[in-house]
Short mmCIF file of C-alpha atoms in Angstrom, two decimals:
data_model
loop_
_atom_site.label_atom_id
_atom_site.label_comp_id
_atom_site.label_asym_id
_atom_site.label_seq_id
_atom_site.Cartn_x
_atom_site.Cartn_y
_atom_site.Cartn_z
CA MET A 1 -2.47 46.51 13.90
CA ILE A 2 -0.12 49.56 12.53
CA ARG A 3 2.60 47.57 14.37
CA PHE A 4 2.66 44.34 11.85
CA LEU A 5 1.90 47.13 9.03
CA PRO A 6 5.96 47.09 8.01
CA PHE A 7 6.46 42.77 8.31
CA LEU A 8 3.14 43.15 6.34
CA LEU A 9 4.34 45.14 3.51
CA ILE A 10 7.78 43.37 3.34
CA GLY A 11 5.42 40.00 3.29
CA LEU A 12 3.36 41.74 -0.23
CA TYR A 13 6.82 43.05 -1.82
CA LEU A 14 8.62 39.61 -0.93
CA LEU A 15 5.63 37.34 -2.75
CA ALA A 16 5.52 39.80 -5.52
CA THR A 17 9.44 39.57 -6.11
CA TRP A 18 8.77 36.13 -6.14
CA TYR A 19 6.07 35.99 -9.06
CA VAL A 20 7.70 38.25 -11.13
CA SER A 21 11.06 35.97 -11.08
CA ALA A 22 9.31 33.24 -11.68
CA TRP A 23 7.41 35.28 -14.62
CA ARG A 24 11.07 35.38 -15.75
CA THR A 25 12.24 32.12 -14.69
CA ARG A 26 9.40 30.85 -16.85
CA ARG A 27 10.44 33.80 -19.90
CA MET A 28 14.29 32.48 -20.01
CA LEU A 29 13.39 28.64 -20.53
CA ALA A 30 10.86 28.94 -22.97
CA MET A 31 14.21 31.60 -24.79
CA ARG A 32 16.22 29.31 -24.45
CA SER A 33 14.69 25.39 -25.30
CA LYS A 34 13.71 23.27 -27.69
CA PRO A 35 11.96 19.93 -27.26
CA LEU A 36 13.60 16.97 -26.88
CA ASP A 37 14.05 15.34 -30.54
CA ASP A 38 15.69 12.06 -29.73
CA PRO A 39 13.75 9.39 -29.80
CA PRO A 40 15.47 6.54 -27.35
CA LEU A 41 14.82 8.71 -24.79
CA GLU A 42 11.41 9.63 -26.65
CA ALA A 43 11.02 6.60 -25.77
CA VAL A 44 12.30 6.42 -22.40
CA VAL A 45 9.80 9.85 -21.51
CA ARG A 46 6.62 8.16 -22.75
CA ARG A 47 7.53 5.04 -20.15
CA LEU A 48 7.58 7.49 -17.48
CA GLY A 49 4.35 9.88 -18.37
CA ARG A 50 2.06 6.68 -18.56
CA ALA A 51 3.19 5.14 -15.66
CA VAL A 52 1.68 8.60 -14.22
CA ASP A 53 -1.04 9.65 -16.38
CA LEU A 54 0.53 11.40 -19.18
CA PRO A 55 0.90 9.72 -21.88
CA HIS A 56 1.35 12.86 -23.83
CA LEU A 57 4.71 14.50 -21.58
CA LYS A 58 7.05 16.09 -23.10
CA ALA A 59 10.54 16.88 -21.95
CA MET A 60 12.51 20.26 -22.97
CA VAL A 61 16.80 21.10 -23.78
CA TYR A 62 17.77 24.02 -21.54
CA GLU A 63 20.86 25.19 -23.51
CA GLU A 64 22.49 25.32 -21.24
CA PRO A 65 26.45 23.53 -20.72
CA VAL A 66 26.20 22.18 -17.21
CA PHE A 67 25.18 19.04 -16.36
CA ASN A 68 21.52 19.54 -14.74
CA GLY A 69 17.60 19.31 -14.65
CA LEU A 70 15.58 20.84 -14.00
CA ALA A 71 10.85 21.73 -13.31
CA SER A 72 9.68 25.19 -14.15
CA PRO A 73 7.20 26.98 -11.76
CA ASP A 74 3.92 25.93 -14.29
CA GLY A 75 5.57 22.74 -14.23
CA GLY A 76 7.82 22.00 -17.25
CA ILE A 77 10.28 19.66 -16.84
CA TYR A 78 14.31 19.79 -18.50
CA VAL A 79 17.32 18.89 -19.21
CA THR A 80 19.72 20.67 -19.83
CA ARG A 81 22.55 20.86 -22.51
CA GLY A 82 24.92 20.07 -20.81
CA VAL A 83 23.29 16.75 -20.18
CA MET A 84 22.32 16.16 -23.37
CA ASP A 85 26.49 16.44 -24.45
CA LYS A 86 27.15 13.78 -21.84
CA TYR A 87 24.00 10.81 -23.68
CA ARG A 88 25.21 11.96 -27.33
CA LEU A 89 29.08 11.26 -26.15
CA GLY A 90 27.95 7.93 -24.45
CA ASP A 91 29.22 9.01 -20.98
CA VAL A 92 25.24 8.88 -20.03
CA SER A 93 22.46 6.36 -20.73
CA ALA A 94 19.18 7.47 -21.87
CA GLU A 95 17.51 5.94 -18.49
CA GLU A 96 19.97 7.41 -16.42
CA VAL A 97 18.98 10.73 -18.32
CA GLY A 98 15.07 8.84 -17.28
CA SER A 99 16.02 9.09 -13.73
CA ILE A 100 16.85 12.87 -14.52
CA ILE A 101 13.70 13.51 -15.36
CA ALA A 102 11.89 11.27 -13.04
CA HIS A 103 13.51 13.15 -10.69
CA GLU A 104 11.75 16.44 -11.57
CA LEU A 105 8.37 14.40 -12.36
CA GLY A 106 9.11 14.46 -8.64
CA HIS A 107 9.74 18.10 -7.84
CA VAL A 108 6.30 18.89 -10.38
CA ALA A 109 4.31 15.73 -8.40
CA LEU A 110 4.65 16.93 -4.45
CA GLY A 111 4.49 20.36 -4.57
CA HIS A 112 8.07 21.65 -4.40
CA THR A 113 7.75 24.22 -7.20
CA ARG A 114 4.44 25.21 -5.59
CA ARG A 115 5.86 25.27 -2.44
CA ARG A 116 9.29 27.06 -2.68
CA MET A 117 6.79 29.92 -2.88
CA ILE A 118 6.46 30.44 0.44
CA ASP A 119 9.53 28.99 1.38
CA TRP A 120 11.74 30.82 -0.37
CA THR A 121 8.46 34.49 1.00
CA GLY A 122 9.19 32.66 4.85
CA GLN A 123 13.10 32.93 4.59
CA ASN A 124 13.42 36.33 3.13
CA ALA A 125 10.58 37.13 5.52
CA LEU A 126 12.73 36.05 8.53
CA ARG A 127 15.75 37.24 7.00
CA MET A 128 13.87 40.76 7.33
CA GLY A 129 12.83 40.70 10.25
CA LEU A 130 15.82 38.78 12.45
CA GLY A 131 18.02 41.47 10.66
CA MET A 132 16.37 44.17 12.09
CA VAL A 133 15.96 42.94 15.49
CA LEU A 134 19.59 41.29 16.01
CA GLY A 135 21.54 44.06 14.01
CA ARG A 136 19.65 46.17 16.90
CA LEU A 137 21.38 43.52 19.48
CA ILE A 138 24.47 42.90 17.63
CA PRO A 139 26.06 45.53 15.80
CA PHE A 140 27.51 45.00 12.88
CA VAL A 141 27.36 40.90 13.38
CA GLY A 142 23.61 40.89 13.66
CA TRP A 143 22.45 40.51 9.71
CA TRP A 144 25.43 38.18 8.70
CA ILE A 145 24.06 35.94 12.09
CA ALA A 146 20.43 36.53 10.37
CA GLU A 147 21.94 35.43 6.58
CA MET A 148 22.96 32.07 8.25
CA ILE A 149 19.98 31.50 10.06
CA ALA A 150 17.85 31.89 6.96
CA ASN A 151 20.36 30.43 4.52
CA MET A 152 20.66 27.07 7.39
CA ALA A 153 16.48 26.94 7.33
CA ALA A 154 16.35 27.27 3.68
CA SER A 155 19.33 24.15 2.99
CA LYS A 156 17.40 22.38 5.78
CA LEU A 157 14.09 22.20 3.17
CA SER A 158 15.47 22.39 -0.25
CA ARG A 159 17.82 18.97 0.51
CA ALA A 160 14.62 17.81 2.15
CA ALA A 161 13.19 18.32 -1.34
CA GLU A 162 15.67 16.02 -2.59
CA PHE A 163 15.14 13.14 -0.89
CA GLU A 164 11.03 13.23 -1.14
CA ALA A 165 12.20 14.20 -4.79
CA ASP A 166 14.74 10.89 -5.48
CA ALA A 167 11.83 8.94 -3.43
CA TYR A 168 9.53 9.80 -6.14
CA ALA A 169 11.88 8.90 -9.03
CA ALA A 170 12.06 5.40 -7.74
CA ALA A 171 8.88 4.74 -7.26
CA LEU A 172 7.75 5.43 -10.52
CA MET A 173 10.92 3.76 -12.54
CA ARG A 174 10.22 1.15 -11.22
CA ARG A 175 6.23 1.82 -11.88
CA ALA A 176 7.38 2.27 -15.41
CA GLY A 177 9.67 -0.38 -16.11
CA VAL A 178 12.97 1.89 -16.46
CA ASP A 179 15.61 -0.46 -14.83
CA PRO A 180 15.74 1.34 -11.39
CA GLU A 181 19.31 1.21 -11.22
CA ALA A 182 19.60 4.09 -13.54
CA GLN A 183 18.63 5.90 -10.93
CA VAL A 184 22.11 4.92 -8.46
CA ARG A 185 24.22 4.76 -11.71
CA MET A 186 23.10 8.58 -12.72
CA PHE A 187 24.64 9.07 -8.68
CA GLU A 188 27.56 7.36 -8.83
CA LYS A 189 28.49 9.32 -12.07
CA LEU A 190 27.81 12.66 -10.67
CA GLU A 191 29.96 11.68 -7.97
CA HIS A 192 32.44 11.09 -10.39
CA MET A 193 31.94 14.27 -12.22
CA HIS A 194 31.86 16.22 -9.62
CA GLY A 195 34.33 15.08 -7.06
CA PRO A 196 34.06 15.29 -2.96
CA ARG A 197 32.17 18.27 -2.00
CA GLY A 198 33.76 20.56 -0.02
CA GLY A 199 31.68 23.23 2.25
CA LEU A 200 29.56 22.65 5.69
CA ALA A 201 26.65 20.26 4.69
CA TRP A 202 24.10 21.63 6.44
CA LEU A 203 24.68 24.64 4.55
CA ALA A 204 24.71 22.60 1.03
CA SER A 205 21.28 23.01 -0.70
CA HIS A 206 21.14 18.74 -1.94
CA PRO A 207 22.56 16.33 0.29
CA PRO A 208 25.42 14.09 -0.44
CA LEU A 209 25.38 11.98 -3.03
CA GLY A 210 26.69 8.97 -0.97
CA SER A 211 23.29 9.73 0.67
CA ARG A 212 20.85 9.87 -1.72
CA ILE A 213 22.68 6.29 -3.00
CA GLU A 214 21.98 4.60 -0.13
CA ALA A 215 18.15 5.94 0.28
CA VAL A 216 17.39 4.80 -2.96
CA ARG A 217 19.37 1.31 -2.12
CA ALA A 218 17.26 1.07 0.80
CA LEU A 219 13.36 1.83 -1.03
CA HIS A 220 13.65 -0.42 -3.27
CA ASP A 221 15.08 -3.51 -0.48
CA LYS A 222 12.59 -2.04 1.45
CA TRP A 223 9.68 -3.40 -1.71
CA ASP A 224 11.74 -6.21 -3.52
CA GLY A 225 10.76 -7.11 0.36
CA GLU A 226 7.76 -6.64 0.39
CA ILE A 227 7.42 -8.45 -2.97
CA ALA A 228 9.13 -10.82 -1.94
CA GLY A 229 7.22 -11.44 1.04
CA ALA A 230 3.55 -10.95 -0.37
#
């Protein structure tokens, strides 16, 4: 039992660190956000909410210039000021912004925001445990190898969660009567905004946008086929 005490203490430390991080995130979001105030967008949010029995669903605007959406640890849904700026300019439509909100709803509904706590704790425990072992076996580079393995594990889990949230958003938009092609258009515009992504694919937290577009289109083809054959 004593042999495992250091690992238990590491686990408790990492768990406490995650809770503190989650609390800080909620506090920051509360301080830097305000309710969405745009009738066409609010109408899309209400349609999405009614489709999942959340008629009073609200989205918040997070004062951050980057173009992004996010879900908080307590289930709040946010789009950034960067998204709203593009929307005001007419670069993205209300339904395309709705696809971002539907995606974030997917993260909440599928438990990704809560699962990240377990994943984050496990990845850091893996990083520290492997680091201690490999650091002794392979001096100087052992910790680097442990870091790489932990990052690969984290990235793989993150990419899987993104595909799951995309599928949830695609189904939700169909159910809510929101143009399902808006999700694909949003991905295409994101690809245009950000350009080709460099780096190692197996270390990326998000799948390539082209792969996400193909996956969503395959889902719609499947559902359309099922309706036609019914």
